[in-house]
JSON list of C-alpha atoms in Angstrom, two decimals:
[
{"chain": "B", "resi": 20, "resn": "UNK", "atom": "CA", "xyz": [-68.34, -121.39, -33.03]},
{"chain": "B", "resi": 21, "resn": "UNK", "atom": "CA", "xyz": [-67.45, -118.59, -30.77]},
{"chain": "B", "resi": 22, "resn": "UNK", "atom": "CA", "xyz": [-69.49, -115.32, -31.35]},
{"chain": "B", "resi": 23, "resn": "UNK", "atom": "CA", "xyz": [-67.68, -112.43, -33.12]},
{"chain": "B", "resi": 24, "resn": "UNK", "atom": "CA", "xyz": [-66.78, -109.15, -31.69]},
{"chain": "B", "resi": 25, "resn": "UNK", "atom": "CA", "xyz": [-68.09, -105.74, -33.56]},
{"chain": "B", "resi": 26, "resn": "UNK", "atom": "CA", "xyz": [-69.10, -102.17, -33.16]},
{"chain": "B", "resi": 27, "resn": "UNK", "atom": "CA", "xyz": [-72.70, -101.85, -31.72]},
{"chain": "B", "resi": 28, "resn": "UNK", "atom": "CA", "xyz": [-73.04, -98.70, -33.77]},
{"chain": "B", "resi": 29, "resn": "UNK", "atom": "CA", "xyz": [-71.72, -99.66, -37.17]},
{"chain": "B", "resi": 30, "resn": "UNK", "atom": "CA", "xyz": [-70.02, -102.47, -39.09]},
{"chain": "B", "resi": 31, "resn": "UNK", "atom": "CA", "xyz": [-66.55, -101.25, -38.77]},
{"chain": "B", "resi": 32, "resn": "UNK", "atom": "CA", "xyz": [-64.19, -103.81, -37.34]},
{"chain": "B", "resi": 33, "resn": "UNK", "atom": "CA", "xyz": [-62.93, -103.72, -33.77]},
{"chain": "B", "resi": 34, "resn": "UNK", "atom": "CA", "xyz": [-59.63, -104.72, -32.05]},
{"chain": "B", "resi": 35, "resn": "UNK", "atom": "CA", "xyz": [-59.05, -105.74, -28.39]},
{"chain": "B", "resi": 36, "resn": "UNK", "atom": "CA", "xyz": [-56.11, -104.23, -26.34]},
{"chain": "B", "resi": 37, "resn": "UNK", "atom": "CA", "xyz": [-55.68, -104.51, -22.49]},
{"chain": "B", "resi": 38, "resn": "UNK", "atom": "CA", "xyz": [-59.32, -105.81, -21.96]},
{"chain": "B", "resi": 39, "resn": "UNK", "atom": "CA", "xyz": [-60.79, -102.70, -23.93]},
{"chain": "B", "resi": 40, "resn": "UNK", "atom": "CA", "xyz": [-62.50, -102.87, -27.22]},
{"chain": "B", "resi": 41, "resn": "UNK", "atom": "CA", "xyz": [-62.03, -100.18, -29.57]},
{"chain": "B", "resi": 42, "resn": "UNK", "atom": "CA", "xyz": [-64.03, -99.32, -33.15]},
{"chain": "B", "resi": 43, "resn": "UNK", "atom": "CA", "xyz": [-62.13, -97.85, -35.91]},
{"chain": "B", "resi": 44, "resn": "UNK", "atom": "CA", "xyz": [-64.90, -95.30, -36.35]},
{"chain": "B", "resi": 45, "resn": "UNK", "atom": "CA", "xyz": [-66.32, -94.65, -33.03]},
{"chain": "B", "resi": 46, "resn": "UNK", "atom": "CA", "xyz": [-63.29, -95.46, -30.56]},
{"chain": "B", "resi": 47, "resn": "UNK", "atom": "CA", "xyz": [-63.94, -97.51, -27.11]},
{"chain": "B", "resi": 48, "resn": "UNK", "atom": "CA", "xyz": [-67.06, -99.44, -27.21]},
{"chain": "B", "resi": 49, "resn": "UNK", "atom": "CA", "xyz": [-68.65, -102.12, -25.51]},
{"chain": "B", "resi": 50, "resn": "UNK", "atom": "CA", "xyz": [-68.73, -104.71, -28.14]},
{"chain": "B", "resi": 51, "resn": "UNK", "atom": "CA", "xyz": [-71.57, -106.47, -30.13]},
{"chain": "B", "resi": 52, "resn": "UNK", "atom": "CA", "xyz": [-71.25, -110.23, -30.17]},
{"chain": "B", "resi": 53, "resn": "UNK", "atom": "CA", "xyz": [-72.81, -111.99, -33.09]},
{"chain": "B", "resi": 54, "resn": "UNK", "atom": "CA", "xyz": [-72.80, -115.16, -34.91]},
{"chain": "B", "resi": 55, "resn": "UNK", "atom": "CA", "xyz": [-70.99, -116.01, -38.31]},
{"chain": "B", "resi": 56, "resn": "UNK", "atom": "CA", "xyz": [-74.13, -117.93, -38.82]},
{"chain": "B", "resi": 57, "resn": "UNK", "atom": "CA", "xyz": [-77.34, -118.19, -37.05]},
{"chain": "B", "resi": 58, "resn": "UNK", "atom": "CA", "xyz": [-77.48, -121.38, -34.58]},
{"chain": "B", "resi": 59, "resn": "UNK", "atom": "CA", "xyz": [-78.82, -122.89, -31.64]},
{"chain": "B", "resi": 60, "resn": "UNK", "atom": "CA", "xyz": [-75.49, -123.20, -29.98]},
{"chain": "B", "resi": 61, "resn": "UNK", "atom": "CA", "xyz": [-74.40, -119.61, -30.71]},
{"chain": "B", "resi": 62, "resn": "UNK", "atom": "CA", "xyz": [-77.87, -118.48, -29.57]},
{"chain": "B", "resi": 63, "resn": "UNK", "atom": "CA", "xyz": [-77.49, -120.16, -26.19]},
{"chain": "B", "resi": 64, "resn": "UNK", "atom": "CA", "xyz": [-74.10, -118.29, -25.91]},
{"chain": "B", "resi": 65, "resn": "UNK", "atom": "CA", "xyz": [-75.76, -115.10, -26.61]},
{"chain": "B", "resi": 66, "resn": "UNK", "atom": "CA", "xyz": [-78.54, -115.84, -24.08]},
{"chain": "B", "resi": 67, "resn": "UNK", "atom": "CA", "xyz": [-75.64, -116.31, -21.66]},
{"chain": "B", "resi": 68, "resn": "UNK", "atom": "CA", "xyz": [-74.06, -112.88, -22.08]},
{"chain": "B", "resi": 69, "resn": "UNK", "atom": "CA", "xyz": [-77.44, -111.05, -22.13]},
{"chain": "B", "resi": 70, "resn": "UNK", "atom": "CA", "xyz": [-78.51, -110.83, -18.73]},
{"chain": "B", "resi": 71, "resn": "UNK", "atom": "CA", "xyz": [-80.34, -108.98, -17.59]},
{"chain": "B", "resi": 72, "resn": "UNK", "atom": "CA", "xyz": [-81.51, -107.49, -20.74]},
{"chain": "B", "resi": 73, "resn": "UNK", "atom": "CA", "xyz": [-84.42, -109.63, -22.48]},
{"chain": "B", "resi": 74, "resn": "UNK", "atom": "CA", "xyz": [-84.04, -111.02, -25.66]},
{"chain": "B", "resi": 75, "resn": "UNK", "atom": "CA", "xyz": [-87.24, -110.45, -27.46]},
{"chain": "B", "resi": 76, "resn": "UNK", "atom": "CA", "xyz": [-88.73, -112.71, -30.61]},
{"chain": "B", "resi": 77, "resn": "UNK", "atom": "CA", "xyz": [-92.14, -113.03, -31.84]},
{"chain": "B", "resi": 78, "resn": "UNK", "atom": "CA", "xyz": [-94.01, -115.77, -30.24]},
{"chain": "B", "resi": 79, "resn": "UNK", "atom": "CA", "xyz": [-94.64, -118.08, -31.01]},
{"chain": "B", "resi": 80, "resn": "UNK", "atom": "CA", "xyz": [-92.79, -117.52, -34.77]},
{"chain": "B", "resi": 81, "resn": "UNK", "atom": "CA", "xyz": [-95.05, -118.08, -37.60]},
{"chain": "B", "resi": 82, "resn": "UNK", "atom": "CA", "xyz": [-94.51, -121.69, -39.53]},
{"chain": "B", "resi": 83, "resn": "UNK", "atom": "CA", "xyz": [-91.59, -120.94, -42.19]},
{"chain": "B", "resi": 84, "resn": "UNK", "atom": "CA", "xyz": [-90.05, -118.44, -40.08]},
{"chain": "B", "resi": 85, "resn": "UNK", "atom": "CA", "xyz": [-86.60, -118.70, -38.69]},
{"chain": "B", "resi": 86, "resn": "UNK", "atom": "CA", "xyz": [-84.07, -117.01, -36.50]},
{"chain": "B", "resi": 87, "resn": "UNK", "atom": "CA", "xyz": [-81.63, -115.64, -39.01]},
{"chain": "B", "resi": 88, "resn": "UNK", "atom": "CA", "xyz": [-79.41, -113.23, -36.72]},
{"chain": "B", "resi": 89, "resn": "UNK", "atom": "CA", "xyz": [-78.82, -112.04, -33.30]},
{"chain": "B", "resi": 90, "resn": "UNK", "atom": "CA", "xyz": [-76.60, -110.29, -31.24]},
{"chain": "B", "resi": 91, "resn": "UNK", "atom": "CA", "xyz": [-75.89, -109.03, -27.71]},
{"chain": "B", "resi": 92, "resn": "UNK", "atom": "CA", "xyz": [-74.00, -105.94, -26.50]},
{"chain": "B", "resi": 93, "resn": "UNK", "atom": "CA", "xyz": [-71.70, -106.97, -23.38]},
{"chain": "B", "resi": 94, "resn": "UNK", "atom": "CA", "xyz": [-68.32, -106.72, -22.47]},
{"chain": "B", "resi": 95, "resn": "UNK", "atom": "CA", "xyz": [-65.96, -109.57, -22.22]},
{"chain": "B", "resi": 96, "resn": "UNK", "atom": "CA", "xyz": [-63.74, -111.75, -24.55]},
{"chain": "B", "resi": 97, "resn": "UNK", "atom": "CA", "xyz": [-64.47, -114.43, -27.21]},
{"chain": "B", "resi": 98, "resn": "UNK", "atom": "CA", "xyz": [-63.98, -117.36, -24.98]},
{"chain": "B", "resi": 99, "resn": "UNK", "atom": "CA", "xyz": [-66.11, -116.15, -22.20]},
{"chain": "B", "resi": 100, "resn": "UNK", "atom": "CA", "xyz": [-69.57, -117.08, -23.01]},
{"chain": "B", "resi": 101, "resn": "UNK", "atom": "CA", "xyz": [-70.79, -115.97, -19.42]},
{"chain": "B", "resi": 102, "resn": "UNK", "atom": "CA", "xyz": [-73.47, -113.38, -18.19]},
{"chain": "B", "resi": 103, "resn": "UNK", "atom": "CA", "xyz": [-72.77, -110.83, -15.69]},
{"chain": "B", "resi": 104, "resn": "UNK", "atom": "CA", "xyz": [-69.44, -109.66, -17.13]},
{"chain": "B", "resi": 105, "resn": "UNK", "atom": "CA", "xyz": [-68.53, -105.94, -16.39]},
{"chain": "B", "resi": 106, "resn": "UNK", "atom": "CA", "xyz": [-69.55, -103.24, -18.71]},
{"chain": "B", "resi": 107, "resn": "UNK", "atom": "CA", "xyz": [-66.60, -101.71, -20.96]},
{"chain": "B", "resi": 108, "resn": "UNK", "atom": "CA", "xyz": [-66.12, -98.10, -22.01]},
{"chain": "B", "resi": 109, "resn": "UNK", "atom": "CA", "xyz": [-67.67, -96.49, -24.92]},
{"chain": "B", "resi": 110, "resn": "UNK", "atom": "CA", "xyz": [-71.26, -96.76, -26.20]},
{"chain": "B", "resi": 111, "resn": "UNK", "atom": "CA", "xyz": [-73.63, -96.95, -23.52]},
{"chain": "B", "resi": 112, "resn": "UNK", "atom": "CA", "xyz": [-71.02, -97.34, -20.99]},
{"chain": "B", "resi": 113, "resn": "UNK", "atom": "CA", "xyz": [-72.73, -95.75, -18.32]},
{"chain": "B", "resi": 114, "resn": "UNK", "atom": "CA", "xyz": [-75.93, -97.50, -18.74]},
{"chain": "B", "resi": 115, "resn": "UNK", "atom": "CA", "xyz": [-75.12, -100.77, -16.90]},
{"chain": "B", "resi": 116, "resn": "UNK", "atom": "CA", "xyz": [-73.56, -99.73, -13.88]},
{"chain": "B", "resi": 117, "resn": "UNK", "atom": "CA", "xyz": [-74.46, -103.16, -12.06]},
{"chain": "B", "resi": 118, "resn": "UNK", "atom": "CA", "xyz": [-72.81, -104.89, -14.72]},
{"chain": "B", "resi": 119, "resn": "UNK", "atom": "CA", "xyz": [-74.30, -107.22, -17.40]},
{"chain": "B", "resi": 120, "resn": "UNK", "atom": "CA", "xyz": [-75.31, -106.45, -20.96]},
{"chain": "B", "resi": 121, "resn": "UNK", "atom": "CA", "xyz": [-76.28, -103.19, -22.70]},
{"chain": "B", "resi": 122, "resn": "UNK", "atom": "CA", "xyz": [-78.55, -104.62, -25.53]},
{"chain": "B", "resi": 123, "resn": "UNK", "atom": "CA", "xyz": [-79.79, -107.42, -27.34]},
{"chain": "B", "resi": 124, "resn": "UNK", "atom": "CA", "xyz": [-81.03, -107.60, -31.03]},
{"chain": "B", "resi": 125, "resn": "UNK", "atom": "CA", "xyz": [-82.98, -110.51, -32.96]},
{"chain": "B", "resi": 126, "resn": "UNK", "atom": "CA", "xyz": [-84.06, -110.99, -36.48]},
{"chain": "B", "resi": 127, "resn": "UNK", "atom": "CA", "xyz": [-86.38, -113.36, -37.83]},
{"chain": "B", "resi": 128, "resn": "UNK", "atom": "CA", "xyz": [-86.93, -113.85, -41.44]},
{"chain": "B", "resi": 129, "resn": "UNK", "atom": "CA", "xyz": [-89.78, -115.32, -43.59]},
{"chain": "B", "resi": 130, "resn": "UNK", "atom": "CA", "xyz": [-92.30, -114.59, -46.33]},
{"chain": "B", "resi": 131, "resn": "UNK", "atom": "CA", "xyz": [-95.90, -112.84, -46.07]},
{"chain": "B", "resi": 132, "resn": "UNK", "atom": "CA", "xyz": [-98.36, -113.23, -48.90]},
{"chain": "B", "resi": 133, "resn": "UNK", "atom": "CA", "xyz": [-98.29, -109.35, -49.79]},
{"chain": "B", "resi": 134, "resn": "UNK", "atom": "CA", "xyz": [-94.75, -108.65, -49.23]},
{"chain": "B", "resi": 135, "resn": "UNK", "atom": "CA", "xyz": [-92.79, -111.66, -49.93]},
{"chain": "B", "resi": 136, "resn": "UNK", "atom": "CA", "xyz": [-89.42, -111.76, -48.15]},
{"chain": "B", "resi": 137, "resn": "UNK", "atom": "CA", "xyz": [-89.55, -109.98, -44.78]},
{"chain": "B", "resi": 138, "resn": "UNK", "atom": "CA", "xyz": [-87.07, -109.33, -42.10]},
{"chain": "B", "resi": 139, "resn": "UNK", "atom": "CA", "xyz": [-88.09, -108.44, -38.59]},
{"chain": "B", "resi": 140, "resn": "UNK", "atom": "CA", "xyz": [-85.63, -106.95, -36.01]},
{"chain": "B", "resi": 141, "resn": "UNK", "atom": "CA", "xyz": [-86.33, -106.50, -32.37]},
{"chain": "B", "resi": 142, "resn": "UNK", "atom": "CA", "xyz": [-83.85, -104.41, -30.46]},
{"chain": "B", "resi": 143, "resn": "UNK", "atom": "CA", "xyz": [-84.07, -103.92, -26.44]},
{"chain": "B", "resi": 144, "resn": "UNK", "atom": "CA", "xyz": [-81.06, -101.60, -25.16]},
{"chain": "B", "resi": 145, "resn": "UNK", "atom": "CA", "xyz": [-80.00, -99.16, -22.69]},
{"chain": "B", "resi": 146, "resn": "UNK", "atom": "CA", "xyz": [-80.10, -95.57, -23.58]},
{"chain": "B", "resi": 147, "resn": "UNK", "atom": "CA", "xyz": [-77.16, -94.33, -25.69]},
{"chain": "B", "resi": 148, "resn": "UNK", "atom": "CA", "xyz": [-76.23, -98.02, -27.00]},
{"chain": "B", "resi": 149, "resn": "UNK", "atom": "CA", "xyz": [-76.78, -97.47, -30.73]},
{"chain": "B", "resi": 150, "resn": "UNK", "atom": "CA", "xyz": [-77.86, -100.80, -31.90]},
{"chain": "B", "resi": 151, "resn": "UNK", "atom": "CA", "xyz": [-81.37, -99.78, -32.71]},
{"chain": "B", "resi": 152, "resn": "UNK", "atom": "CA", "xyz": [-80.27, -96.91, -34.68]},
{"chain": "B", "resi": 153, "resn": "UNK", "atom": "CA", "xyz": [-78.06, -99.18, -36.48]},
{"chain": "B", "resi": 154, "resn": "UNK", "atom": "CA", "xyz": [-80.40, -101.71, -37.52]},
{"chain": "B", "resi": 155, "resn": "UNK", "atom": "CA", "xyz": [-82.77, -98.80, -38.72]},
{"chain": "B", "resi": 156, "resn": "UNK", "atom": "CA", "xyz": [-80.18, -97.53, -40.75]},
{"chain": "B", "resi": 157, "resn": "UNK", "atom": "CA", "xyz": [-80.04, -94.17, -38.77]},
{"chain": "B", "resi": 158, "resn": "UNK", "atom": "CA", "xyz": [-77.08, -92.09, -37.41]},
{"chain": "B", "resi": 159, "resn": "UNK", "atom": "CA", "xyz": [-78.69, -91.72, -33.88]},
{"chain": "B", "resi": 160, "resn": "UNK", "atom": "CA", "xyz": [-78.01, -93.88, -30.51]},
{"chain": "B", "resi": 161, "resn": "UNK", "atom": "CA", "xyz": [-81.66, -93.01, -29.36]},
{"chain": "B", "resi": 162, "resn": "UNK", "atom": "CA", "xyz": [-85.02, -92.81, -31.05]},
{"chain": "B", "resi": 163, "resn": "UNK", "atom": "CA", "xyz": [-86.46, -89.93, -28.89]},
{"chain": "B", "resi": 164, "resn": "UNK", "atom": "CA", "xyz": [-85.80, -86.92, -31.16]},
{"chain": "B", "resi": 165, "resn": "UNK", "atom": "CA", "xyz": [-87.18, -89.02, -34.19]},
{"chain": "B", "resi": 166, "resn": "UNK", "atom": "CA", "xyz": [-90.29, -90.13, -32.43]},
{"chain": "B", "resi": 167, "resn": "UNK", "atom": "CA", "xyz": [-93.63, -89.02, -33.55]},
{"chain": "B", "resi": 168, "resn": "UNK", "atom": "CA", "xyz": [-95.62, -86.66, -31.81]},
{"chain": "B", "resi": 169, "resn": "UNK", "atom": "CA", "xyz": [-98.75, -88.16, -32.31]},
{"chain": "B", "resi": 170, "resn": "UNK", "atom": "CA", "xyz": [-100.63, -91.51, -31.19]},
{"chain": "B", "resi": 171, "resn": "UNK", "atom": "CA", "xyz": [-98.50, -94.84, -31.18]},
{"chain": "B", "resi": 172, "resn": "UNK", "atom": "CA", "xyz": [-98.96, -96.53, -34.51]},
{"chain": "B", "resi": 173, "resn": "UNK", "atom": "CA", "xyz": [-98.81, -100.00, -33.20]},
{"chain": "B", "resi": 174, "resn": "UNK", "atom": "CA", "xyz": [-98.91, -102.03, -29.89]},
{"chain": "B", "resi": 175, "resn": "UNK", "atom": "CA", "xyz": [-97.04, -105.26, -29.29]},
{"chain": "B", "resi": 176, "resn": "UNK", "atom": "CA", "xyz": [-97.91, -107.50, -26.24]},
{"chain": "B", "resi": 177, "resn": "UNK", "atom": "CA", "xyz": [-94.97, -108.33, -23.92]},
{"chain": "B", "resi": 178, "resn": "UNK", "atom": "CA", "xyz": [-96.43, -110.63, -20.91]},
{"chain": "B", "resi": 179, "resn": "UNK", "atom": "CA", "xyz": [-99.48, -108.97, -19.77]},
{"chain": "B", "resi": 180, "resn": "UNK", "atom": "CA", "xyz": [-98.63, -105.68, -20.91]},
{"chain": "B", "resi": 181, "resn": "UNK", "atom": "CA", "xyz": [-99.42, -103.77, -24.05]},
{"chain": "B", "resi": 182, "resn": "UNK", "atom": "CA", "xyz": [-96.42, -101.60, -25.32]},
{"chain": "B", "resi": 183, "resn": "UNK", "atom": "CA", "xyz": [-97.17, -98.78, -27.36]},
{"chain": "B", "resi": 184, "resn": "UNK", "atom": "CA", "xyz": [-94.71, -98.13, -30.26]},
{"chain": "B", "resi": 185, "resn": "UNK", "atom": "CA", "xyz": [-94.63, -94.85, -32.28]},
{"chain": "B", "resi": 186, "resn": "UNK", "atom": "CA", "xyz": [-92.93, -94.09, -35.58]},
{"chain": "B", "resi": 187, "resn": "UNK", "atom": "CA", "xyz": [-89.45, -93.12, -36.06]},
{"chain": "B", "resi": 188, "resn": "UNK", "atom": "CA", "xyz": [-88.70, -90.83, -38.89]},
{"chain": "B", "resi": 189, "resn": "UNK", "atom": "CA", "xyz": [-86.55, -92.00, -41.28]},
{"chain": "B", "resi": 190, "resn": "UNK", "atom": "CA", "xyz": [-86.58, -88.87, -43.72]},
{"chain": "B", "resi": 191, "resn": "UNK", "atom": "CA", "xyz": [-82.96, -87.83, -42.76]},
{"chain": "B", "resi": 192, "resn": "UNK", "atom": "CA", "xyz": [-81.43, -91.06, -43.40]},
{"chain": "B", "resi": 193, "resn": "UNK", "atom": "CA", "xyz": [-79.00, -91.66, -46.06]},
{"chain": "B", "resi": 194, "resn": "UNK", "atom": "CA", "xyz": [-79.45, -94.56, -48.48]},
{"chain": "B", "resi": 195, "resn": "UNK", "atom": "CA", "xyz": [-82.52, -96.19, -49.90]},
{"chain": "B", "resi": 196, "resn": "UNK", "atom": "CA", "xyz": [-83.16, -98.66, -47.43]},
{"chain": "B", "resi": 197, "resn": "UNK", "atom": "CA", "xyz": [-87.05, -99.93, -47.58]},
{"chain": "B", "resi": 198, "resn": "UNK", "atom": "CA", "xyz": [-88.07, -100.20, -44.03]},
{"chain": "B", "resi": 199, "resn": "UNK", "atom": "CA", "xyz": [-90.51, -99.26, -41.38]},
{"chain": "B", "resi": 200, "resn": "UNK", "atom": "CA", "xyz": [-89.12, -98.35, -37.91]},
{"chain": "B", "resi": 201, "resn": "UNK", "atom": "CA", "xyz": [-91.32, -97.93, -34.61]},
{"chain": "B", "resi": 202, "resn": "UNK", "atom": "CA", "xyz": [-90.18, -97.69, -31.22]},
{"chain": "B", "resi": 203, "resn": "UNK", "atom": "CA", "xyz": [-91.22, -97.40, -27.56]},
{"chain": "B", "resi": 204, "resn": "UNK", "atom": "CA", "xyz": [-90.15, -98.12, -23.97]},
{"chain": "B", "resi": 205, "resn": "UNK", "atom": "CA", "xyz": [-90.32, -101.44, -22.15]},
{"chain": "B", "resi": 206, "resn": "UNK", "atom": "CA", "xyz": [-88.93, -102.33, -18.85]},
{"chain": "B", "resi": 207, "resn": "UNK", "atom": "CA", "xyz": [-87.01, -99.07, -18.79]},
{"chain": "B", "resi": 208, "resn": "UNK", "atom": "CA", "xyz": [-85.56, -99.80, -21.90]},
{"chain": "B", "resi": 209, "resn": "UNK", "atom": "CA", "xyz": [-85.71, -98.44, -25.32]},
{"chain": "B", "resi": 210, "resn": "UNK", "atom": "CA", "xyz": [-87.45, -101.17, -27.74]},
{"chain": "B", "resi": 211, "resn": "UNK", "atom": "CA", "xyz": [-86.85, -100.90, -31.25]},
{"chain": "B", "resi": 212, "resn": "UNK", "atom": "CA", "xyz": [-88.88, -102.96, -34.21]},
{"chain": "B", "resi": 213, "resn": "UNK", "atom": "CA", "xyz": [-87.26, -102.72, -37.84]},
{"chain": "B", "resi": 214, "resn": "UNK", "atom": "CA", "xyz": [-89.32, -104.15, -40.41]},
{"chain": "B", "resi": 215, "resn": "UNK", "atom": "CA", "xyz": [-88.11, -104.81, -44.04]},
{"chain": "B", "resi": 216, "resn": "UNK", "atom": "CA", "xyz": [-89.74, -104.00, -46.36]},
{"chain": "B", "resi": 217, "resn": "UNK", "atom": "CA", "xyz": [-91.67, -100.83, -44.90]},
{"chain": "B", "resi": 218, "resn": "UNK", "atom": "CA", "xyz": [-95.05, -102.49, -45.86]},
{"chain": "B", "resi": 219, "resn": "UNK", "atom": "CA", "xyz": [-94.64, -105.45, -43.62]},
{"chain": "B", "resi": 220, "resn": "UNK", "atom": "CA", "xyz": [-95.48, -103.08, -40.80]},
{"chain": "B", "resi": 221, "resn": "UNK", "atom": "CA", "xyz": [-99.02, -103.96, -41.74]},
{"chain": "B", "resi": 222, "resn": "UNK", "atom": "CA", "xyz": [-98.11, -107.22, -40.32]},
{"chain": "B", "resi": 223, "resn": "UNK", "atom": "CA", "xyz": [-98.21, -105.66, -36.44]},
{"chain": "B", "resi": 224, "resn": "UNK", "atom": "CA", "xyz": [-102.04, -105.23, -36.96]},
{"chain": "B", "resi": 225, "resn": "UNK", "atom": "CA", "xyz": [-102.23, -108.61, -35.87]},
{"chain": "B", "resi": 226, "resn": "UNK", "atom": "CA", "xyz": [-101.60, -108.16, -32.18]},
{"chain": "B", "resi": 227, "resn": "UNK", "atom": "CA", "xyz": [-98.10, -109.32, -32.39]},
{"chain": "B", "resi": 228, "resn": "UNK", "atom": "CA", "xyz": [-96.79, -111.30, -28.82]},
{"chain": "B", "resi": 229, "resn": "UNK", "atom": "CA", "xyz": [-93.21, -110.68, -28.15]},
{"chain": "B", "resi": 230, "resn": "UNK", "atom": "CA", "xyz": [-91.50, -112.99, -25.59]},
{"chain": "B", "resi": 231, "resn": "UNK", "atom": "CA", "xyz": [-88.12, -113.02, -23.63]},
{"chain": "B", "resi": 232, "resn": "UNK", "atom": "CA", "xyz": [-86.98, -116.32, -24.94]},
{"chain": "B", "resi": 233, "resn": "UNK", "atom": "CA", "xyz": [-84.29, -116.39, -22.32]},
{"chain": "B", "resi": 234, "resn": "UNK", "atom": "CA", "xyz": [-86.68, -117.98, -19.87]},
{"chain": "B", "resi": 235, "resn": "UNK", "atom": "CA", "xyz": [-88.56, -120.04, -22.59]},
{"chain": "B", "resi": 236, "resn": "UNK", "atom": "CA", "xyz": [-87.04, -123.49, -21.65]},
{"chain": "B", "resi": 237, "resn": "UNK", "atom": "CA", "xyz": [-87.28, -126.66, -23.67]},
{"chain": "B", "resi": 238, "resn": "UNK", "atom": "CA", "xyz": [-89.19, -125.04, -26.88]},
{"chain": "B", "resi": 239, "resn": "UNK", "atom": "CA", "xyz": [-85.99, -123.25, -27.63]},
{"chain": "B", "resi": 240, "resn": "UNK", "atom": "CA", "xyz": [-84.71, -126.34, -28.82]},
{"chain": "B", "resi": 241, "resn": "UNK", "atom": "CA", "xyz": [-87.34, -126.32, -31.47]},
{"chain": "B", "resi": 242, "resn": "UNK", "atom": "CA", "xyz": [-87.03, -122.79, -32.87]},
{"chain": "B", "resi": 243, "resn": "UNK", "atom": "CA", "xyz": [-85.61, -122.75, -36.73]},
{"chain": "B", "resi": 244, "resn": "UNK", "atom": "CA", "xyz": [-82.18, -121.18, -36.76]},
{"chain": "B", "resi": 245, "resn": "UNK", "atom": "CA", "xyz": [-80.65, -120.13, -40.42]},
{"chain": "B", "resi": 246, "resn": "UNK", "atom": "CA", "xyz": [-81.21, -118.63, -43.43]},
{"chain": "B", "resi": 247, "resn": "UNK", "atom": "CA", "xyz": [-79.05, -115.39, -45.03]},
{"chain": "B", "resi": 248, "resn": "UNK", "atom": "CA", "xyz": [-78.39, -112.90, -42.25]},
{"chain": "B", "resi": 249, "resn": "UNK", "atom": "CA", "xyz": [-79.77, -109.84, -43.49]},
{"chain": "B", "resi": 250, "resn": "UNK", "atom": "CA", "xyz": [-77.29, -106.81, -43.91]},
{"chain": "B", "resi": 251, "resn": "UNK", "atom": "CA", "xyz": [-77.44, -104.36, -40.78]}
]
């Protein structure tokens, strides 16, 4: 089933006209492509569109956890299914001048003994794209102004590198969304992690490893997909 286009910054519908996508609230945008329900085939299509942005997941995933949602911000149409498409107008349009995607997002869901049901979002994005802010429930395109001035809260490992992540303030956000948000920089892009409920941030004390699954090969076939997609 083809991925569905939406706005990277909000849940408002988008329309396509003359190869340009527009959001009813944010105007011209590079669309966010998401599945109707998480599946291996749709994930493979998202990976094809995602280059050169890495698609991160906790690796290996804990038993009983599954990929419940994902997306990629890239120009194109519903039937493209290809990487390296040009960058459209709007959110983050200047970030990908060489073509290709602007952002990827994944969500894995499972349970922990202390927190019950848990959702973990991981976003890698070019500056100004806005997906991380949307997942965090914050009206910002970049986390920089909201990052703590103190030491990083946690570190995650990507390859041989330990990536520090700082807490992102959610005090000015509307609603009562129960979550913890951390962000930092990896490979020249913003890296966000949003954990629901907020208490699940303690899971990151266990030296989490994030892997770019776009190059993982055969093990991708064994990854579990499904479950209700979390709201964001």
